Amino acid sequence: MTMPEDFGPEKKGGQPPVGSASSPRSISGKKMGAEVSYDAAADTPIEVLTSSEAAPEAPVQADGMGCHAPSEKMEAAARAAGNGEILDQFAKDYPRGPHDKPESMCPAFGSLRVGLRMRRVATVLSGSACCVYGLTFVSHFYGARRSVGYVPFNSESLVTGKLFEDIRDGVHEMADPDRYDAIVVTNLCVPTASGVPLRLLPKEINGVRIIGIDVPGFGVPTHAEAKDVLAGAMLNYARQEAMAGPVPAPEAGREDRPTVTLLGEMFPADPMIIGAMLAPMGLAAGPVVPCREWREMYAALDCGAVAAIHPFYSSAVREFEAAGRPVIGSAPVGVEGTHDWLAAIGQTFNVAPTQIAAAQNAFVPAVKAALAKAPITGRITLSGYEGSELLVARLLIESGADVAYVGTACAASKWSAADKDWLEARGVVVKFRASLADDLAAADGLDPDLVIGTTPVVQHAKQRGTPSLYFTNLISARPLMGPAGAGSLGEVVNAAIAGKERMDKMRDFFEGVGTDDTAGIWEGSPNLRPDFREAHQKKLDKAARAARAQEMI
C-alpha cells in the first residue's frame, strides 16, 4: 500500500500548509508503514455514487421471519440474501466457542454507543421497532444526549426493496455538512437477514461521509465486539481518505513526538497516565480508538505503534496493520505488566535501552509502592464482557488477592495471550467466551469471598449472601494503568469483602420466602399443580414436533 508523504514541518497546535510534505520524525529516524499527510481545507476527493448508481442490483428478498426467529434461520436467510461474506468476516474476527453465544445485551448497543459518543456524527438504525426502542432506551440510560435516527419498515417495504430507498432518502435528507462529519447507518437483525444492501449507499453526500454497517445479533457475539465493527469501518474510511491525499489535521494540532495509539475504551485518566509513562522514552500517547471525533482517526492512523489495551478489536487491528503499524498486546498494569509493556513499546520504537530503563525506573517502583498501600486479601472470581477482565485480574493478584477464576465473554486472541499465560502460570482458570453458567459455577464452586461479574452473576451471588461487585460500573469505571491503577481497586474491593456480615444478615432476613413460582409469603403451602405443568409441557412438545415436521416438507 502506498500513501502520500507525511505532513509538513508544522508542530503541535499548528496547521500544515496545503501540499507541503516532509518525512515524519521518530526515534529510529524512520516510521514503519504508510504515512498520513494533512491539509487545512479538508478537500479530500471521495468517491460519490449517484442515486441511480446506488440502486440495488436486484430486489431484496423477503425472509418471512421477524426478529424473534432462531439465529440459525436468520443466518441462513442472510446468506441466501447475499450477506454471506459479511458473516464469514464476523466469524473470522470474532470466533465463537466453546460457548456458542455468551448471554449479553443486543450487540448493536456497542456500535450505537460508539457513534453516539462521537462529535458531529449522526446515528441511524434500521431494524424492528421493538429492537430500536430497546436500543435507544438503553443508550439514553447510559447517558446519550442525542437523538437516534430510525427508518421504519413493514413487510411490503422489506420485500420490495423500498426500505433501502427509504434509508437512502433519509441520509440524503440528513446530510448537512454544517452539522455532521459522518452519518452511520446500522442494519439490525431483520434487515441484515433480508439483505438490505447498505454497501450501495453513497459514500459521501454534500461532504458528509456515509458509513453503513451490519450488526446482527446472529453474527456479532457481544456488544463489546460490535464497538470494533464500527471502529474498524470508520478507520477503513479514514485510511482510504489518507491514501487519496492530504487530510485535515487534528483540531488540537499534531504531536511532535512519535505516538502510541491506544485501542479500547478506558477510564479517562488512563491515557494521561500512559502518556506520562511514555514520556521518558520520547514518546507520547496518541488518540484512543474508538475515537470521539472524526479527525482523531487520522491521528490514530498516524502513529508509530498501536497498543491493543483491549485485545478483541480485530477489525481495527486489520486497518492498522494495513497501514503498516505494529500492534502490541497487554497493558501497563501492575509491577510486571508495567515493566514488560514499557520494554515492548521501547523495543518497537527502537528506543535506547537506557531510556527504556529510565521509564521503568520512574514508574515500576511507584506501582509497587501503590500496591503495598492497598493490599487485598481474599478469594475472588471475576467475569465480564468489557475485554479488560484479564488486566483487572492481573492487578488484583499483584495486590495480594487469590483470583481463582476469570471469565470473559470475548474470544481469545494473540493480543491477550501474554495475559492469559501470566494468569494460568499462577493457577488461575481463564475462560474465554464464558457463559453465564460458567460464571455461576465458579461463583458457587470456588467459595469466593467476593464475586465480580455481570448483573445476573452479581444477583446470584447476593442471593447466596456472597459480597459482589458489578464489573462494568464499579471496576471498569476506575483507572487501571500505572501507579494510579495500582491503588484504585483496593478500597472498593476491601470494602465489599468486609460487607460479608451485612450480606449474611440480609440473607437470613429473607430466608424462607421461596424462590421462582413459590416466592412470597404464603398462609399455607404453595398451591403447586405438577399435573398442570406436565399437561402444558406436553402441548409445547407437540407444537415443537409439528414445527420440525413442517420444516421437513
Coordinates of C-alpha atoms in Angstrom, one line a residue, residues 93-475:
D93 CA -12.9 -11.6 13.5
Y94 CA -15.0 -12.9 16.5
P95 CA -14.6 -16.7 16.7
R96 CA -17.2 -18.4 18.8
G97 CA -16.8 -21.3 21.2
P98 CA -16.5 -23.2 23.4
H99 CA -19.8 -21.4 24.3
D100 CA -21.7 -20.6 21.1
K101 CA -23.1 -17.2 22.1
P102 CA -22.5 -15.5 25.5
E103 CA -25.5 -14.1 27.2
S104 CA -25.4 -10.3 26.9
M105 CA -27.4 -7.4 25.7
C106 CA -28.1 -6.8 22.0
P107 CA -24.6 -6.4 20.4
A108 CA -25.8 -3.4 18.4
F109 CA -25.7 -1.4 21.6
G110 CA -21.9 -1.4 21.4
S111 CA -21.7 0.2 17.9
L112 CA -24.6 2.5 18.8
R113 CA -22.7 3.8 21.9
V114 CA -19.5 4.4 19.9
G115 CA -21.4 6.5 17.3
L116 CA -23.4 8.5 20.0
R117 CA -20.1 9.4 21.7
M118 CA -18.6 11.0 18.6
R119 CA -19.0 14.7 17.9
R120 CA -20.7 15.6 14.7
V121 CA -21.7 12.1 13.9
A122 CA -25.4 11.1 13.4
T123 CA -26.6 7.5 14.0
V124 CA -29.5 5.8 12.2
L125 CA -30.9 2.4 13.0
S126 CA -32.7 0.1 10.6
G127 CA -34.5 -2.7 12.3
S128 CA -37.6 -3.9 14.0
A129 CA -39.3 -1.3 16.1
C130 CA -39.0 -3.3 19.3
C131 CA -35.3 -3.6 18.8
V132 CA -34.9 0.1 18.1
Y133 CA -36.9 1.0 21.1
G134 CA -34.8 -1.1 23.4
L135 CA -31.5 0.2 22.0
T136 CA -32.5 3.8 22.2
F137 CA -33.7 3.3 25.8
V138 CA -30.5 1.7 27.0
S139 CA -28.4 4.2 25.1
H140 CA -30.1 7.1 27.0
F141 CA -29.9 5.1 30.2
Y142 CA -26.2 5.1 29.8
G143 CA -26.1 8.9 29.2
A144 CA -26.6 9.5 25.5
R145 CA -27.8 13.1 24.9
R146 CA -28.5 12.8 21.2
S147 CA -31.4 11.5 19.1
V148 CA -31.2 8.2 17.3
G149 CA -32.4 8.1 13.8
Y150 CA -34.8 5.3 12.7
V151 CA -36.0 4.1 9.3
P152 CA -39.2 2.1 9.9
F153 CA -40.4 -0.6 7.6
N154 CA -43.1 -3.2 7.1
S155 CA -43.3 -6.5 5.2
E156 CA -44.1 -4.7 2.0
S157 CA -41.2 -2.2 2.1
L158 CA -38.8 -5.0 3.1
V159 CA -39.9 -7.3 0.3
T160 CA -40.0 -4.7 -2.5
G161 CA -36.7 -3.0 -1.6
K162 CA -38.4 0.2 -0.6
L163 CA -36.7 0.0 2.8
F164 CA -33.3 0.6 1.1
E165 CA -34.8 3.5 -0.8
D166 CA -36.1 5.0 2.4
I167 CA -32.7 4.7 4.0
R168 CA -31.0 6.3 1.0
D169 CA -33.6 9.2 1.0
G170 CA -33.2 9.6 4.8
V171 CA -29.4 10.0 4.6
H172 CA -29.7 12.4 1.7
E173 CA -32.1 14.5 3.9
M174 CA -29.8 14.4 6.9
A175 CA -26.5 15.1 5.1
D176 CA -25.9 18.6 6.4
P177 CA -22.1 19.4 6.4
D178 CA -22.7 22.2 8.9
R179 CA -24.0 19.6 11.4
Y180 CA -22.3 16.3 10.6
D181 CA -18.9 14.9 9.6
A182 CA -20.5 11.5 9.1
I183 CA -23.7 9.5 9.3
V184 CA -23.6 5.9 10.5
V185 CA -26.5 3.6 9.3
T186 CA -26.8 0.3 11.1
N187 CA -28.7 -2.7 10.0
L188 CA -30.1 -4.8 12.8
C189 CA -31.1 -8.5 12.5
V190 CA -34.1 -8.4 10.1
P191 CA -32.6 -6.0 7.5
T192 CA -29.3 -8.0 7.5
A193 CA -31.2 -11.3 7.2
S194 CA -33.2 -9.8 4.3
G195 CA -30.1 -8.5 2.5
V196 CA -30.7 -4.7 2.7
P197 CA -27.6 -3.6 0.9
L198 CA -26.1 -0.7 2.9
R199 CA -22.9 -1.1 0.9
L200 CA -24.7 0.5 -2.1
L201 CA -25.4 3.8 -0.2
P202 CA -23.4 6.8 -1.5
K203 CA -20.0 7.0 0.2
E204 CA -20.4 10.8 0.6
I205 CA -23.3 13.3 0.3
N206 CA -22.7 17.0 0.4
G207 CA -19.3 16.4 2.1
V208 CA -20.8 14.2 4.8
R209 CA -19.4 10.7 5.0
I210 CA -22.0 7.8 4.9
I211 CA -21.0 4.6 6.7
G212 CA -23.2 1.6 6.5
I213 CA -22.6 -1.4 8.8
D214 CA -24.4 -4.6 9.7
V215 CA -24.6 -5.6 13.4
P216 CA -26.9 -8.6 13.6
G217 CA -27.3 -10.5 16.8
F218 CA -26.8 -13.7 14.9
G219 CA -23.4 -12.6 13.6
V220 CA -21.7 -10.5 16.2
P221 CA -21.4 -12.3 19.5
T222 CA -21.2 -9.4 22.1
H223 CA -21.8 -5.7 22.2
A224 CA -18.1 -5.2 23.1
E225 CA -17.2 -6.6 19.7
A226 CA -19.8 -4.5 18.0
K227 CA -17.8 -1.5 19.0
D228 CA -15.0 -2.9 16.9
V229 CA -17.4 -3.3 13.9
L230 CA -18.0 0.5 13.8
A231 CA -14.4 1.4 14.8
G232 CA -13.0 -0.7 12.0
A233 CA -15.4 0.6 9.4
M234 CA -14.5 4.2 10.3
L235 CA -10.8 3.5 10.3
N236 CA -11.1 1.9 6.9
Y237 CA -12.9 5.0 5.6
A238 CA -10.3 7.3 7.1
R239 CA -7.5 5.2 5.8
Q240 CA -8.9 5.4 2.3
E241 CA -9.1 9.2 2.6
A242 CA -5.5 9.4 3.8
M243 CA -4.5 7.2 0.8
A244 CA -6.3 9.6 -1.6
G245 CA -4.5 12.7 -0.4
P246 CA -3.9 15.2 2.4
V247 CA -6.5 15.2 5.2
P248 CA -7.4 17.7 7.9
A249 CA -5.1 17.9 10.9
P250 CA -6.5 17.3 14.3
E251 CA -8.1 20.3 15.9
A252 CA -5.7 20.2 18.8
G253 CA -2.7 20.1 16.4
R254 CA -0.4 17.2 15.8
E255 CA 2.0 15.8 18.4
D256 CA 5.7 16.4 17.6
R257 CA 6.7 13.1 19.3
P258 CA 6.1 9.6 17.9
T259 CA 2.8 8.4 19.3
V260 CA 1.2 5.2 20.5
T261 CA -2.5 4.8 19.6
L262 CA -4.5 3.2 22.4
L263 CA -7.0 0.6 21.3
G264 CA -10.1 0.1 23.5
E265 CA -12.3 2.2 25.7
M266 CA -10.8 3.0 29.1
F267 CA -11.1 5.3 32.1
P268 CA -10.4 8.9 31.1
A269 CA -7.3 9.2 33.3
D270 CA -5.6 6.1 31.9
P271 CA -4.5 7.7 28.6
M272 CA -2.9 10.6 30.5
I273 CA -1.2 8.1 32.8
I274 CA 0.1 6.1 29.9
G275 CA 1.4 9.3 28.3
A276 CA 3.4 10.1 31.4
M277 CA 4.9 6.6 31.3
L278 CA 5.9 7.0 27.7
A279 CA 7.4 10.5 28.1
P280 CA 10.9 9.3 29.4
M281 CA 11.3 7.3 26.1
G282 CA 10.5 10.4 24.0
L283 CA 7.1 9.0 23.1
A284 CA 3.5 10.3 23.5
A285 CA 0.1 8.7 23.9
G286 CA -2.0 9.1 20.7
P287 CA -5.8 9.0 20.4
V288 CA -8.0 6.4 21.9
V289 CA -9.9 4.2 19.5
P290 CA -12.9 4.3 19.4
C291 CA -12.4 8.0 18.8
R292 CA -14.5 10.9 19.9
E293 CA -14.3 12.9 16.6
W294 CA -13.5 12.1 13.0
R295 CA -10.2 13.9 12.8
E296 CA -8.8 11.8 15.6
M297 CA -8.9 8.8 13.3
Y298 CA -6.3 10.4 11.1
A299 CA -4.1 11.0 14.1
A300 CA -4.7 7.4 15.3
L301 CA -3.5 6.1 11.9
D302 CA -0.6 8.4 12.0
C303 CA 1.1 6.6 14.9
G304 CA 4.3 4.6 15.4
A305 CA 2.6 1.7 17.0
V306 CA -0.8 0.5 18.4
A307 CA -1.3 -0.7 22.0
A308 CA -4.2 -3.3 22.0
I309 CA -5.2 -2.5 25.5
H310 CA -8.5 -4.3 24.8
P311 CA -7.4 -7.3 22.7
F312 CA -10.7 -8.1 20.8
Y313 CA -10.6 -5.2 18.3
S314 CA -9.9 -7.5 15.3
S315 CA -11.3 -5.2 12.6
A316 CA -9.5 -2.1 13.9
V317 CA -6.2 -4.1 14.1
R318 CA -6.7 -5.1 10.5
E319 CA -6.9 -1.5 9.4
F320 CA -3.8 -0.5 11.4
E321 CA -1.8 -3.5 10.0
A322 CA -2.9 -2.5 6.5
A323 CA -1.4 0.9 7.3
G324 CA 1.8 -0.8 8.4
R325 CA 1.5 -0.1 12.1
P326 CA 2.8 -2.7 14.6
V327 CA 0.4 -3.8 17.4
I328 CA 1.5 -4.6 21.0
G329 CA -0.7 -6.6 23.4
S330 CA -1.3 -6.4 27.1
A331 CA -1.1 -3.1 29.1
P332 CA 0.9 -1.3 31.8
V333 CA -1.0 -2.8 34.8
G334 CA 0.8 -3.9 38.0
V335 CA 4.5 -4.3 38.5
E336 CA 5.3 -7.0 36.0
G337 CA 2.8 -5.7 33.4
T338 CA 4.2 -2.1 33.6
H339 CA 7.8 -3.4 33.3
D340 CA 7.1 -5.7 30.4
W341 CA 4.8 -3.3 28.4
L342 CA 7.3 -0.4 28.6
A343 CA 10.0 -2.8 27.4
A344 CA 7.8 -4.0 24.5
I345 CA 6.9 -0.4 23.4
G346 CA 10.5 0.8 23.7
Q347 CA 11.8 -2.1 21.6
T348 CA 9.1 -1.5 18.9
F349 CA 10.3 2.1 18.6
N350 CA 14.0 1.2 18.8
V351 CA 14.4 3.3 21.9
A352 CA 17.8 3.1 23.6
P353 CA 17.9 0.6 26.5
T354 CA 18.9 3.4 28.8
Q355 CA 15.7 5.3 28.0
I356 CA 13.6 2.2 28.5
A357 CA 15.2 1.6 31.8
A358 CA 14.6 5.2 32.8
A359 CA 10.9 4.8 32.1
Q360 CA 10.8 1.6 34.1
N361 CA 12.7 3.0 37.0
A362 CA 10.4 6.0 37.1
F363 CA 7.2 4.1 37.3
V364 CA 7.7 0.4 38.4
P365 CA 8.8 1.3 41.9
A366 CA 5.8 3.7 42.2
V367 CA 3.4 1.0 41.1
K368 CA 5.0 -1.4 43.7
A369 CA 4.5 1.3 46.4
A370 CA 0.9 1.9 45.4
L371 CA 0.1 -1.8 45.6
A372 CA 1.7 -2.1 49.0
K373 CA -0.5 0.7 50.3
A374 CA -3.7 -1.0 49.2
P375 CA -3.3 -4.8 49.8
I376 CA -6.3 -7.1 49.1
T377 CA -6.9 -10.3 51.0
G378 CA -9.5 -12.8 49.9
R379 CA -10.5 -15.2 47.1
I380 CA -12.2 -13.6 44.1
T381 CA -13.9 -14.8 41.0
L382 CA -14.1 -12.3 38.1
S383 CA -16.1 -12.2 34.9
G384 CA -17.4 -9.6 32.5
Y385 CA -17.8 -8.5 28.9
E386 CA -15.7 -5.4 28.5
G387 CA -12.5 -7.1 27.3
S388 CA -10.3 -5.8 30.2
E389 CA -11.1 -8.7 32.6
L390 CA -7.6 -10.3 32.3
L391 CA -5.9 -7.0 33.0
V392 CA -8.0 -6.5 36.2
A393 CA -7.2 -10.0 37.3
R394 CA -3.5 -9.3 37.0
L395 CA -3.9 -6.2 39.1
L396 CA -5.9 -8.0 41.8
I397 CA -3.3 -10.8 42.0
E398 CA -0.4 -8.3 42.4
S399 CA -2.5 -6.6 45.1
G400 CA -2.4 -9.9 47.0
A401 CA -5.8 -11.3 46.1
D402 CA -6.4 -15.0 45.3
V403 CA -8.1 -14.9 41.9
A404 CA -9.4 -18.3 41.2
Y405 CA -11.4 -17.8 38.0
V406 CA -11.5 -15.2 35.2
G407 CA -14.3 -15.4 32.6
T408 CA -14.7 -13.1 29.7
A409 CA -17.4 -13.0 27.0
C410 CA -14.8 -12.1 24.4
A411 CA -12.8 -14.5 22.3
A412 CA -9.1 -15.3 22.8
S413 CA -6.6 -13.5 20.5
K414 CA -2.9 -13.3 20.2
W415 CA -3.1 -9.9 21.8
S416 CA -4.5 -11.5 25.0
A417 CA -2.1 -14.4 25.0
A418 CA 0.5 -12.9 27.3
D419 CA -2.1 -12.0 30.0
K420 CA -3.6 -15.5 29.7
D421 CA -0.2 -17.2 30.1
W422 CA 0.6 -14.9 33.1
L423 CA -2.6 -15.8 34.9
E424 CA -2.5 -19.5 34.2
A425 CA 1.1 -19.7 35.5
R426 CA -0.4 -18.5 38.8
G427 CA -3.1 -21.2 38.9
V428 CA -6.0 -19.0 37.6
V429 CA -8.7 -20.7 35.5
V430 CA -9.2 -18.4 32.4
K431 CA -12.3 -18.9 30.3
F432 CA -12.8 -17.1 27.0
R433 CA -16.4 -16.9 25.6
A434 CA -17.5 -17.7 29.1
S435 CA -21.2 -18.4 29.5
L436 CA -23.4 -17.3 32.4
A437 CA -23.4 -21.0 33.5
D438 CA -19.6 -20.9 33.6
D439 CA -19.6 -17.8 35.7
L440 CA -22.3 -19.0 38.1
A441 CA -20.5 -22.4 38.5
A442 CA -17.3 -20.5 39.5
A443 CA -19.2 -18.3 42.0
D444 CA -20.8 -21.4 43.6
G445 CA -18.0 -23.9 43.4
L446 CA -14.9 -21.9 44.3
D447 CA -16.2 -20.5 47.6
P448 CA -15.1 -16.9 46.8
D449 CA -15.0 -14.0 49.4
L450 CA -16.0 -11.7 46.5
V451 CA -17.7 -12.2 43.2
I452 CA -17.1 -9.6 40.5
G453 CA -19.3 -10.0 37.4
T454 CA -22.2 -9.1 35.3
T455 CA -25.6 -8.2 36.6
P456 CA -27.1 -11.8 36.8
V457 CA -23.9 -13.1 38.4
V458 CA -23.9 -10.3 41.0
Q459 CA -27.6 -11.0 41.7
H460 CA -27.0 -14.7 42.1
A461 CA -24.1 -14.1 44.5
K462 CA -26.1 -11.7 46.6
Q463 CA -28.9 -14.2 46.9
R464 CA -26.3 -16.6 48.4
G465 CA -25.0 -13.9 50.8
T466 CA -21.7 -13.5 48.9
P467 CA -20.4 -10.0 48.6
S468 CA -20.3 -8.9 44.9
L469 CA -19.5 -6.0 42.6
Y470 CA -20.8 -5.2 39.2
F471 CA -17.7 -5.2 36.8
T472 CA -18.9 -2.6 34.3
N473 CA -20.0 0.2 36.7
L474 CA -17.7 -0.4 39.7
I475 CA -14.5 -1.9 38.3

